[in-house]
XYZ file of N, CA and C in Angstrom:
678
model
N -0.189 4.339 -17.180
C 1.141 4.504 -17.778
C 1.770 5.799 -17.287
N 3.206 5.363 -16.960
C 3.481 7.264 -16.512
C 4.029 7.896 -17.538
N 3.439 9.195 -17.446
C 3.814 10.375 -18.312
C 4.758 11.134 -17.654
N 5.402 11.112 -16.698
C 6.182 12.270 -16.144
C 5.979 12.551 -15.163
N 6.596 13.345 -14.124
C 6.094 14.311 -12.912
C 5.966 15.487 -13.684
N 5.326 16.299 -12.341
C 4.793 17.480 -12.724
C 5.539 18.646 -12.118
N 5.015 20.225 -12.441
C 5.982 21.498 -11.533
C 5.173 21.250 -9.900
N 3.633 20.081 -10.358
C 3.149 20.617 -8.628
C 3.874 18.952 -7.316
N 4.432 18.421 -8.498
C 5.341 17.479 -7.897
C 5.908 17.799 -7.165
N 7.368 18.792 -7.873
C 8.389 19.093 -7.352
C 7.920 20.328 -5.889
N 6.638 21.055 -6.306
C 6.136 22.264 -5.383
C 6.038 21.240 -3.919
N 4.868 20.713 -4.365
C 4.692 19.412 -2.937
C 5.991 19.045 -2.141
N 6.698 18.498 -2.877
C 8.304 17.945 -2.007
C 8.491 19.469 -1.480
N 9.046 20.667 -2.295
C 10.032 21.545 -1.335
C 8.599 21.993 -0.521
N 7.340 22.276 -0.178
C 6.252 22.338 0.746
C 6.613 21.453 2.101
N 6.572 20.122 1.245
C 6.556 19.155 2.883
C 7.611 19.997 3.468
N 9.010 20.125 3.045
C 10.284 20.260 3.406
C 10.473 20.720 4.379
N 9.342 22.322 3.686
C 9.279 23.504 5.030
C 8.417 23.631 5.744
N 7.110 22.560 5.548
C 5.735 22.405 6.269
C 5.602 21.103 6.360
N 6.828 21.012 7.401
C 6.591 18.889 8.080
C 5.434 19.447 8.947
N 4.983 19.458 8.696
C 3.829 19.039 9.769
C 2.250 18.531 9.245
N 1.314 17.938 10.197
C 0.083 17.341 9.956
C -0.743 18.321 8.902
N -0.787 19.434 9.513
C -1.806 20.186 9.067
C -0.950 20.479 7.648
N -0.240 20.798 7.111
C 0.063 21.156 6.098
C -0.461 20.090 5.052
N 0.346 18.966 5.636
C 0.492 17.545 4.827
C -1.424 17.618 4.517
N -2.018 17.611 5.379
C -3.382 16.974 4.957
C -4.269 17.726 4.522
N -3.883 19.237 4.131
C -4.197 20.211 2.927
C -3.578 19.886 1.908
N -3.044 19.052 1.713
C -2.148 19.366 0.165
C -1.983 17.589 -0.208
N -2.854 16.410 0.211
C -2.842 15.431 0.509
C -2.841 14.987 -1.177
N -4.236 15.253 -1.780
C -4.370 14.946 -3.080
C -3.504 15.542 -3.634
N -3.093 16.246 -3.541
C -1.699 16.397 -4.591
C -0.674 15.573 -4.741
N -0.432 15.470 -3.621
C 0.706 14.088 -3.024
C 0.139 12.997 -3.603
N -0.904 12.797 -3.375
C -1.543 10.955 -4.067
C -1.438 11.281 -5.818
N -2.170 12.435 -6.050
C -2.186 12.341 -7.541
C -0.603 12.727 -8.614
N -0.011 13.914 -7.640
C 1.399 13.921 -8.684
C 3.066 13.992 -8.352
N 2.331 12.654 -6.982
C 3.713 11.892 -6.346
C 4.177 10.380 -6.117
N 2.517 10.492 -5.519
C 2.288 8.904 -5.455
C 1.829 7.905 -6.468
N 0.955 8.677 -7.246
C 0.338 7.616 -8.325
C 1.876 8.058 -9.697
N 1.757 9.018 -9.668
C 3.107 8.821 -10.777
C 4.433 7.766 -10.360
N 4.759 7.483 -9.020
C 5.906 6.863 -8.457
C 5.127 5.175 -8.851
N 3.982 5.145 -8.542
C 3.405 3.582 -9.060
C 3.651 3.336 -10.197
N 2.999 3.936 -10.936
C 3.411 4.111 -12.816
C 4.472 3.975 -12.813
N 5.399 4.396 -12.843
C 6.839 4.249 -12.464
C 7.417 2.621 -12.165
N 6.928 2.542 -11.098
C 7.702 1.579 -10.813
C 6.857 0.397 -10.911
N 6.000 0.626 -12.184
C 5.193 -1.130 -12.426
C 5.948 -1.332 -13.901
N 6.281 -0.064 -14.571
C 7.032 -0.135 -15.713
C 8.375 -0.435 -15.250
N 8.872 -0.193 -14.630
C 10.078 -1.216 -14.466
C 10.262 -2.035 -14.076
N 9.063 -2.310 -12.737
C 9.376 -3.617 -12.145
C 8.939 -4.632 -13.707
N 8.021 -4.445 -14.451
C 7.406 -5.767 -15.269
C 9.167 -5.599 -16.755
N 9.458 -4.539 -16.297
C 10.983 -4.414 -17.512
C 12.202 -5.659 -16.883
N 12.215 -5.310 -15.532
C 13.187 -6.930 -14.839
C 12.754 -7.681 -14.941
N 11.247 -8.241 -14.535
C 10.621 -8.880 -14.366
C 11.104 -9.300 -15.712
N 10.717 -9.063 -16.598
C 10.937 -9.530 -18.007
C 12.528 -10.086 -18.120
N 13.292 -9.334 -17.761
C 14.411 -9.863 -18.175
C 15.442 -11.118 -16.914
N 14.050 -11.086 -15.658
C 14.999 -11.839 -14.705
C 12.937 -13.006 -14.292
N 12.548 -13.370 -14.868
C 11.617 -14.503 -14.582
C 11.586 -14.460 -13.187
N 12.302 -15.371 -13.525
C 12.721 -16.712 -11.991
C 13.431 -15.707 -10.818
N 13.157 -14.640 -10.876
C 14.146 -13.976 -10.063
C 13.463 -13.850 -8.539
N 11.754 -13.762 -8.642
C 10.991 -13.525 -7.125
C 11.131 -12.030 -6.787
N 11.256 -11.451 -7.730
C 11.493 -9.686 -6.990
C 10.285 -9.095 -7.110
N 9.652 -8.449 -6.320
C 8.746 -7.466 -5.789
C 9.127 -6.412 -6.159
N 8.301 -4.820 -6.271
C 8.400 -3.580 -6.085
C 7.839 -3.039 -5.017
N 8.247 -2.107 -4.574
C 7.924 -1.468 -3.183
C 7.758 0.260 -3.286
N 6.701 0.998 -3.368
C 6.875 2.483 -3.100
C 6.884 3.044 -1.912
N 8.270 3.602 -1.219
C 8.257 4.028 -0.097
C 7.275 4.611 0.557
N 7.215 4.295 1.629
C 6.143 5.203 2.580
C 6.557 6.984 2.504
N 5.705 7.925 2.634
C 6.020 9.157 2.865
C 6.150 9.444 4.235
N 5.642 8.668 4.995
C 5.637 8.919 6.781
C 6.678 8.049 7.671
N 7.220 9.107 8.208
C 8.208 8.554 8.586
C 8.575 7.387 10.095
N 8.992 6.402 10.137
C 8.916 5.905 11.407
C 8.826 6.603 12.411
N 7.907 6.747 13.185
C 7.579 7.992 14.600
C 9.037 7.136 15.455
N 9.416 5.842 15.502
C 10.388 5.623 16.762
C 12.102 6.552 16.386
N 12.094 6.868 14.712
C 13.073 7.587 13.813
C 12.845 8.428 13.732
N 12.046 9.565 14.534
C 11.963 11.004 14.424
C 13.436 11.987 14.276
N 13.645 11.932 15.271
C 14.997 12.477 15.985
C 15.176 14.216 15.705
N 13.881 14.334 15.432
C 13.506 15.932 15.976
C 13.113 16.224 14.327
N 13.264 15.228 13.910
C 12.757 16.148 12.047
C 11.037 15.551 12.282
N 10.395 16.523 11.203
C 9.457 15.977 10.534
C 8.480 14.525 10.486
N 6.995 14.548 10.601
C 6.575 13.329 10.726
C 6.524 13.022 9.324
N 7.438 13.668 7.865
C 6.539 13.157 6.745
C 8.268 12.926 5.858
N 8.389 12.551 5.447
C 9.789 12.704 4.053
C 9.605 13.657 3.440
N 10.147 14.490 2.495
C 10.302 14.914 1.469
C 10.758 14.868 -0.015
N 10.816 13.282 -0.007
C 11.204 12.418 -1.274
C 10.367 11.389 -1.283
N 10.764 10.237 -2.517
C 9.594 9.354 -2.511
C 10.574 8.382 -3.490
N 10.566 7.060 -2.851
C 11.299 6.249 -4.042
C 10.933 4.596 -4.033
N 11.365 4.398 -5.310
C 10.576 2.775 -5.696
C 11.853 1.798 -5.372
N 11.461 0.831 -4.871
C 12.637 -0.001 -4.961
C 11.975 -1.772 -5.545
N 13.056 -2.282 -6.200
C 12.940 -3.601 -6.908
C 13.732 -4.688 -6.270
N 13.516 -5.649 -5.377
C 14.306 -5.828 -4.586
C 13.182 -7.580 -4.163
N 14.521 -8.087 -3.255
C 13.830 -9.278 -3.020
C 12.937 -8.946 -2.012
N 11.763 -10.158 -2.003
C 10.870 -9.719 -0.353
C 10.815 -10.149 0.516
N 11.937 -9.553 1.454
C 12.966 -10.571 2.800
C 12.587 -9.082 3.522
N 12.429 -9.374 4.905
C 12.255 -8.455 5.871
C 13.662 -7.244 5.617
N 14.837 -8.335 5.899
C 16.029 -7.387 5.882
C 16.312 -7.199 4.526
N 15.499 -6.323 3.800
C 15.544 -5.975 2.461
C 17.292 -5.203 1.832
N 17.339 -4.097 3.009
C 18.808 -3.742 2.478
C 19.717 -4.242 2.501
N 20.247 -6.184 2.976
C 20.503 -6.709 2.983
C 20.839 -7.503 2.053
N 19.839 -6.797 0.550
C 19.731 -7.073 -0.359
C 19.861 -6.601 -1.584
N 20.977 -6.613 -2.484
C 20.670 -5.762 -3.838
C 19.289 -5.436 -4.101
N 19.493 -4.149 -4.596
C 18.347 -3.805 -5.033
C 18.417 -2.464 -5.933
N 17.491 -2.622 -7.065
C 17.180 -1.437 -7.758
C 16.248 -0.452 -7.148
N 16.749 0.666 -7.619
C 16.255 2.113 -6.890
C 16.023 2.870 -7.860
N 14.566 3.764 -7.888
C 14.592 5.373 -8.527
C 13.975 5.994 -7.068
N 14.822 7.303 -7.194
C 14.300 8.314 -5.946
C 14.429 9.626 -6.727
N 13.455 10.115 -5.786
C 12.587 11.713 -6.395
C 13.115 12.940 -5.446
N 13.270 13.885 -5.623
C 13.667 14.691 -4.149
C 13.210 15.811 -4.891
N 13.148 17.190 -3.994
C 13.099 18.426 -4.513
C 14.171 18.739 -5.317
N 15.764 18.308 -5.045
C 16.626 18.953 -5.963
C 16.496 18.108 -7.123
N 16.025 17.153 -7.184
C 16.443 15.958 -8.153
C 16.311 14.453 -8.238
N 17.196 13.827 -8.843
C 16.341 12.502 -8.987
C 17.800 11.428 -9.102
N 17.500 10.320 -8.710
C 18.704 9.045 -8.936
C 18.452 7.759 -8.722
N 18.739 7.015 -9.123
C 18.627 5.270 -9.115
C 19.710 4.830 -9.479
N 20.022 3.387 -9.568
C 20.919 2.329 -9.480
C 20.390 1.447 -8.936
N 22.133 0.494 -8.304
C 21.629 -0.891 -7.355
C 22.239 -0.673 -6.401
N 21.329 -0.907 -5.087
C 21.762 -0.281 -3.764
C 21.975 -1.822 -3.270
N 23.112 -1.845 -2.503
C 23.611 -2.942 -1.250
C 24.036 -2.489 -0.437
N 23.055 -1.573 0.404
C 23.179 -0.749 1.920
C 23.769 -1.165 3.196
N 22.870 -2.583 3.369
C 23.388 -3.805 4.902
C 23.944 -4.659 4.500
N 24.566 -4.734 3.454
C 24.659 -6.892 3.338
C 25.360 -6.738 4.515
N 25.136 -8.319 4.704
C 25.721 -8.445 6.472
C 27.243 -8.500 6.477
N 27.737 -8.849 7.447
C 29.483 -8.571 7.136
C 29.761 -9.975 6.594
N 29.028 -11.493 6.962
C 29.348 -12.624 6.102
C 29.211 -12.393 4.361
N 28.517 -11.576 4.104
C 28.033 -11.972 2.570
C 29.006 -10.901 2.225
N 29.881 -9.795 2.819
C 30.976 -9.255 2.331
C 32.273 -10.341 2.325
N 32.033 -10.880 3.303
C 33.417 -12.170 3.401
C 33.361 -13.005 2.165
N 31.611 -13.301 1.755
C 31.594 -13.753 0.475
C 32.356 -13.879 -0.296
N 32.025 -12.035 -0.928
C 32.077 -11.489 -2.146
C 33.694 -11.458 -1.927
N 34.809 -11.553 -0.872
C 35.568 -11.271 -1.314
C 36.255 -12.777 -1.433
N 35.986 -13.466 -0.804
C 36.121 -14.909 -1.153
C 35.915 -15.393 -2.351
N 34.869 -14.482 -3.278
C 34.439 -15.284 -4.352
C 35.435 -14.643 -5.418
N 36.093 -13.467 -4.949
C 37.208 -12.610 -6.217
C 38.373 -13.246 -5.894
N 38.535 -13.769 -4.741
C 40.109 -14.339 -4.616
C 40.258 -16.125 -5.320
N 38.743 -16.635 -5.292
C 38.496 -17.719 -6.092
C 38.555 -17.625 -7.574
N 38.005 -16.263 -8.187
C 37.887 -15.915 -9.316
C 37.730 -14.463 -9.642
N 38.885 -14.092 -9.733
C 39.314 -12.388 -9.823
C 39.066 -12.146 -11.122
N 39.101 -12.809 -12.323
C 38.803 -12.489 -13.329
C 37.407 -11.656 -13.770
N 36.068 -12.539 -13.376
C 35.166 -11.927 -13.320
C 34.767 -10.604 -12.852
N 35.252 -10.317 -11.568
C 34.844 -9.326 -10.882
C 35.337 -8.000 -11.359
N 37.138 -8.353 -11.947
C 37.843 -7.689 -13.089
C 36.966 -7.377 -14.463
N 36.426 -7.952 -15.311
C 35.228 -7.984 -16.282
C 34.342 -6.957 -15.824
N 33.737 -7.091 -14.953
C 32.722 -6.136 -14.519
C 32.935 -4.649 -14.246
N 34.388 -4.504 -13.069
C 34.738 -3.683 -12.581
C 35.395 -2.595 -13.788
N 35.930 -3.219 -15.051
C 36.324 -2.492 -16.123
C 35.146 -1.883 -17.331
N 33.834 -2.448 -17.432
C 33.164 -2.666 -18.058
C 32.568 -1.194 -16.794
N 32.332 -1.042 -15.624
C 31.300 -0.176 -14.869
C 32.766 1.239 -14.840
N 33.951 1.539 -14.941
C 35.112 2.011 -14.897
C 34.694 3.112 -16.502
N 34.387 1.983 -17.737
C 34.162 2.477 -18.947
C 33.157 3.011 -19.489
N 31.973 3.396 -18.448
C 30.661 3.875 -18.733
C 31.264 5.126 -17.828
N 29.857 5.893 -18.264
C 29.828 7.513 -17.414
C 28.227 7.492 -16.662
N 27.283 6.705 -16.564
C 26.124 6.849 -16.159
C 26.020 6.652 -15.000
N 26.935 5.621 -14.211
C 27.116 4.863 -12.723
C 28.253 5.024 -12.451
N 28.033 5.585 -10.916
C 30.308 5.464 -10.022
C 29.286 4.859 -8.928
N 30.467 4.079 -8.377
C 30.427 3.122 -7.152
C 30.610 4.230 -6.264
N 29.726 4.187 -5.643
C 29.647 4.825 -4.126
C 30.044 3.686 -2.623
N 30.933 3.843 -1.971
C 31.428 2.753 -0.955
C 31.340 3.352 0.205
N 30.636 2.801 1.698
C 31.183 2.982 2.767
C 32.065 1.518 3.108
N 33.364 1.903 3.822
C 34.090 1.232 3.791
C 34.750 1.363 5.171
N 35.439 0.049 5.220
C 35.537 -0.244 6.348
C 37.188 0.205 6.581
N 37.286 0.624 8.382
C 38.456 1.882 8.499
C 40.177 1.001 7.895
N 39.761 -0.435 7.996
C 41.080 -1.061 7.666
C 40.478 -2.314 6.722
N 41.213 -2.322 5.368
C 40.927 -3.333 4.551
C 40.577 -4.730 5.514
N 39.740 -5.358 4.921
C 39.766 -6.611 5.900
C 40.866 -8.110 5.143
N 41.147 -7.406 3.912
C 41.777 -8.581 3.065
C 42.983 -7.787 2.076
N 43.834 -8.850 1.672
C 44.468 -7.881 0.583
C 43.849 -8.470 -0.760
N 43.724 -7.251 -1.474
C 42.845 -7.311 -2.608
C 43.699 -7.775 -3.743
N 43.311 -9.022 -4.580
C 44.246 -9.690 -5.780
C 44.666 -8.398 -6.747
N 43.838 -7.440 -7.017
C 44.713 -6.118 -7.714
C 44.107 -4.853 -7.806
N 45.183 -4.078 -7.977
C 44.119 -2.451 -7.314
C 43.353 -2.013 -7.924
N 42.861 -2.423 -9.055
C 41.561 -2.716 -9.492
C 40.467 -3.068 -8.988
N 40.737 -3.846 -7.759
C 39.907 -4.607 -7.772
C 39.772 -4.165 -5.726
N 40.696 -3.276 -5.737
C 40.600 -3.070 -4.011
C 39.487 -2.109 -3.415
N 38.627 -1.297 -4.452
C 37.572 -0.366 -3.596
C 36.099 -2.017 -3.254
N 36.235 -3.142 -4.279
C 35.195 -4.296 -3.032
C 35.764 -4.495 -2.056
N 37.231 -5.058 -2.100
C 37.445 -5.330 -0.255
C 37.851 -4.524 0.734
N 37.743 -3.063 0.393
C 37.420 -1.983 1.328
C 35.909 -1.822 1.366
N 34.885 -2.218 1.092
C 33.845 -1.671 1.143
C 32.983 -2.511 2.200
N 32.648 -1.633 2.927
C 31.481 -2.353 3.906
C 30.135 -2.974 3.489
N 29.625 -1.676 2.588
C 28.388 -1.662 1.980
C 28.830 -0.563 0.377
N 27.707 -0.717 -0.731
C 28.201 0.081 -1.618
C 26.895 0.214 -2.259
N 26.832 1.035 -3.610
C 25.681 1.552 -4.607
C 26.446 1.609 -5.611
N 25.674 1.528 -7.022
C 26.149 1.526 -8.610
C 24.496 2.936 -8.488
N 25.497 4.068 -8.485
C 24.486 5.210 -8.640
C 24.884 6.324 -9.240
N 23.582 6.844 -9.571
C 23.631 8.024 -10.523
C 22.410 9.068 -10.207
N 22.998 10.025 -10.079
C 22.281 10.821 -9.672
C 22.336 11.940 -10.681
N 21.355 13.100 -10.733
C 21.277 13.937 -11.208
C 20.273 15.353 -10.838
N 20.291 16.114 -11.533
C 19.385 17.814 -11.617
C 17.600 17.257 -11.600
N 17.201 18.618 -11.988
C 15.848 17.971 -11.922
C 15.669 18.239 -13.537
N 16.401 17.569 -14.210
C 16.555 17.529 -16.182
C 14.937 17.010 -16.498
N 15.216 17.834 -17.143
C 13.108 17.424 -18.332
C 13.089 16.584 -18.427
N 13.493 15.174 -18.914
C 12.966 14.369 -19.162
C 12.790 13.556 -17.890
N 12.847 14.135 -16.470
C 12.373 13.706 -15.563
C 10.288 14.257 -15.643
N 10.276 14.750 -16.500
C 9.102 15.465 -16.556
C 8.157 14.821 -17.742
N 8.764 13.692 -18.247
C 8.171 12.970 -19.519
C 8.529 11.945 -19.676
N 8.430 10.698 -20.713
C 8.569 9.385 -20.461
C 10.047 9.299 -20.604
N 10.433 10.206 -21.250
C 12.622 9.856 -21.051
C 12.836 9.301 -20.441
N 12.416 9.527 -19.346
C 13.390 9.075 -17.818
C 12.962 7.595 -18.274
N 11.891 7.096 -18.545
C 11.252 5.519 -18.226
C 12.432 4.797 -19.594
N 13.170 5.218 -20.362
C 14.005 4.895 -21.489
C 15.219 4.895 -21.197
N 15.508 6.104 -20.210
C 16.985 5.917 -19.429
C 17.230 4.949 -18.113
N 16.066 4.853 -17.313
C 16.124 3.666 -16.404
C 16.051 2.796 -16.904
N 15.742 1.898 -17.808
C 15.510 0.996 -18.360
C 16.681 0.301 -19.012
N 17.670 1.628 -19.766
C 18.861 1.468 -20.302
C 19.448 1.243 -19.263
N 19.391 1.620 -18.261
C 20.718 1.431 -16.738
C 20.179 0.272 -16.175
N 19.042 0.014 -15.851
C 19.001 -1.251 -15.272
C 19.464 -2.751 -15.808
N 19.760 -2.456 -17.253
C 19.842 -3.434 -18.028
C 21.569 -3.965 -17.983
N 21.940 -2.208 -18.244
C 23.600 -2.363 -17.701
C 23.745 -3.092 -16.537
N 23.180 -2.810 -15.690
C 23.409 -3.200 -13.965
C 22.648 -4.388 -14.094
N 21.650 -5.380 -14.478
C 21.360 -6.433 -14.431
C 23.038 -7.571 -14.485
N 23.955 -7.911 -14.985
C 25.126 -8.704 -14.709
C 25.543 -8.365 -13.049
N 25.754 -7.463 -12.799
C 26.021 -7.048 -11.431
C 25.071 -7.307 -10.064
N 23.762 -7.125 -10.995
C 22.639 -7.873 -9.699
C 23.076 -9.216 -9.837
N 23.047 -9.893 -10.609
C 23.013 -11.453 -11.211
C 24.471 -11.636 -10.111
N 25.575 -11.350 -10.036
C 26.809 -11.570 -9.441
C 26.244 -11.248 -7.634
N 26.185 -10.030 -7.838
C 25.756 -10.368 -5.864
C 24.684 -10.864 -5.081
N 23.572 -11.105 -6.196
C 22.609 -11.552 -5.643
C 22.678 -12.990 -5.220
N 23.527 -13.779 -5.759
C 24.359 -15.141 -6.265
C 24.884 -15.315 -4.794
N 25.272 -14.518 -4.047
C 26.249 -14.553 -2.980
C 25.963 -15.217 -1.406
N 24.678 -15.217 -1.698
C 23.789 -16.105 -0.632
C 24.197 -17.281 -0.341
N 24.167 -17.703 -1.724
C 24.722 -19.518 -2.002
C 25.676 -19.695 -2.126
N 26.935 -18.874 -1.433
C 28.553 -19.225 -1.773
C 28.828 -19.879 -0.311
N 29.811 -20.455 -0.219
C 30.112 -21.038 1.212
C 30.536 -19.906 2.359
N 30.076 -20.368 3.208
C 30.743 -19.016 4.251
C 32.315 -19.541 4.390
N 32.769 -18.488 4.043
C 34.315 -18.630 4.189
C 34.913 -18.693 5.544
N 34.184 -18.285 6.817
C 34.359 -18.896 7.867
C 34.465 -20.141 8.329
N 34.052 -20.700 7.602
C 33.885 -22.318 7.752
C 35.142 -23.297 7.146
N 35.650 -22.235 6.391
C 36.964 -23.089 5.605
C 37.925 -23.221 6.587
């Protein structure tokens, strides 16, 4: 069960930061397994079995990031990360392709939500196909995530709308290439005790309607085809 991270948590992350290298990493290894890695499992078996619970039929996996970084993705940094994060997500190769729930750990701090990093550019044609079919819904949601303070939509977006959007409410989806429902924060105590496992739990639950809506988007018609 997790109890928290620890001060030799947070020590480990800003360590790797400034000691990417082998020899550091594999002096300070058990620390990393015992109050990074095994706390990030704990972590993320309590939430994955919290969706799990509330989505059955859903087929989602949990995943704890690797700490080592792709050697072909060097690009002059470090062979190791300096963060560590769980993701809840379907188990398709092209995972970011895919909604997905996130908690991530860093030296400054900590954040989760639902990440949709790659969807491909069809399953954006989707989503906007599916608001011009039914703007109401997406309106529902978009006012309902507008009226909370825990999650802001984070968007990369594309340099020219690809559509005109049914209302400006509703125009940061069809500017968006890719987007996140995230929240980030400090390194606050109750990242240090079971809080945090009571506040993810509360947000994922919010953001469960919103997985349920894009995850849906697979099975809409390609609007190319019309």
């Amino acid at each position: 069960m997790f109890t928290g991270f620890t001060d030799e948590t947070v020590d480990f992350m800003w360590g790797i930061r400034f000691n990417n290298e082998r020899t550091w990493f594999e002096a300070h290894k058990e620390i990393y397994l015992t109050q990074l890695y095994q706390p990030m499992r704990e972590l993320g078996s309590e939430l994955y079995d919290f969706i799990r619970d509330k989505r059955p039929d859903s087929g989602l996996i949990c995943k704890v990031s690797r700490i080592y970084r792709d050697a072909r993705r060097l690009h002059g940094r470090g062979p190791y990360k300096d963060h560590l994060w769980i993701g809840i997500r379907q188990p398709a190769d092209e995972w970011t392709a895919r909604p997905t729930f996130w908690f991530e750990v860093t030296p400054d701090g900590w954040s989760y939500g639902l990440g949709y990093w790659m969807p491909k550019p069809v399953t954006m044609a989707k989503l906007r196909a599916r608001i011009d079919r039914d703007p109401g819904t997406m309106e529902k949601l978009t006012r309902g995530l507008n009226r909370q303070t825990e999650f802001v939509l984070e968007t990369e977006d594309y340099k020219k709308p690809r559509s005109q959007a049914p209302s400006e409410l509703l125009a940061p989806w069809y500017q968006a290439k890719s987007f996140s429902l995230c929240h980030e924060d400090k390194l606050t105590e109750e990242l240090f005790s079971r809080d945090v496992v009571d506040r993810v739990k509360k947000g994922y639950e919010f953001l469960l309607p919103y997985y349920d809506y894009f995850a849906a988007l697979d099975g809409d018609p390609d609007p190319r085809d019309a």
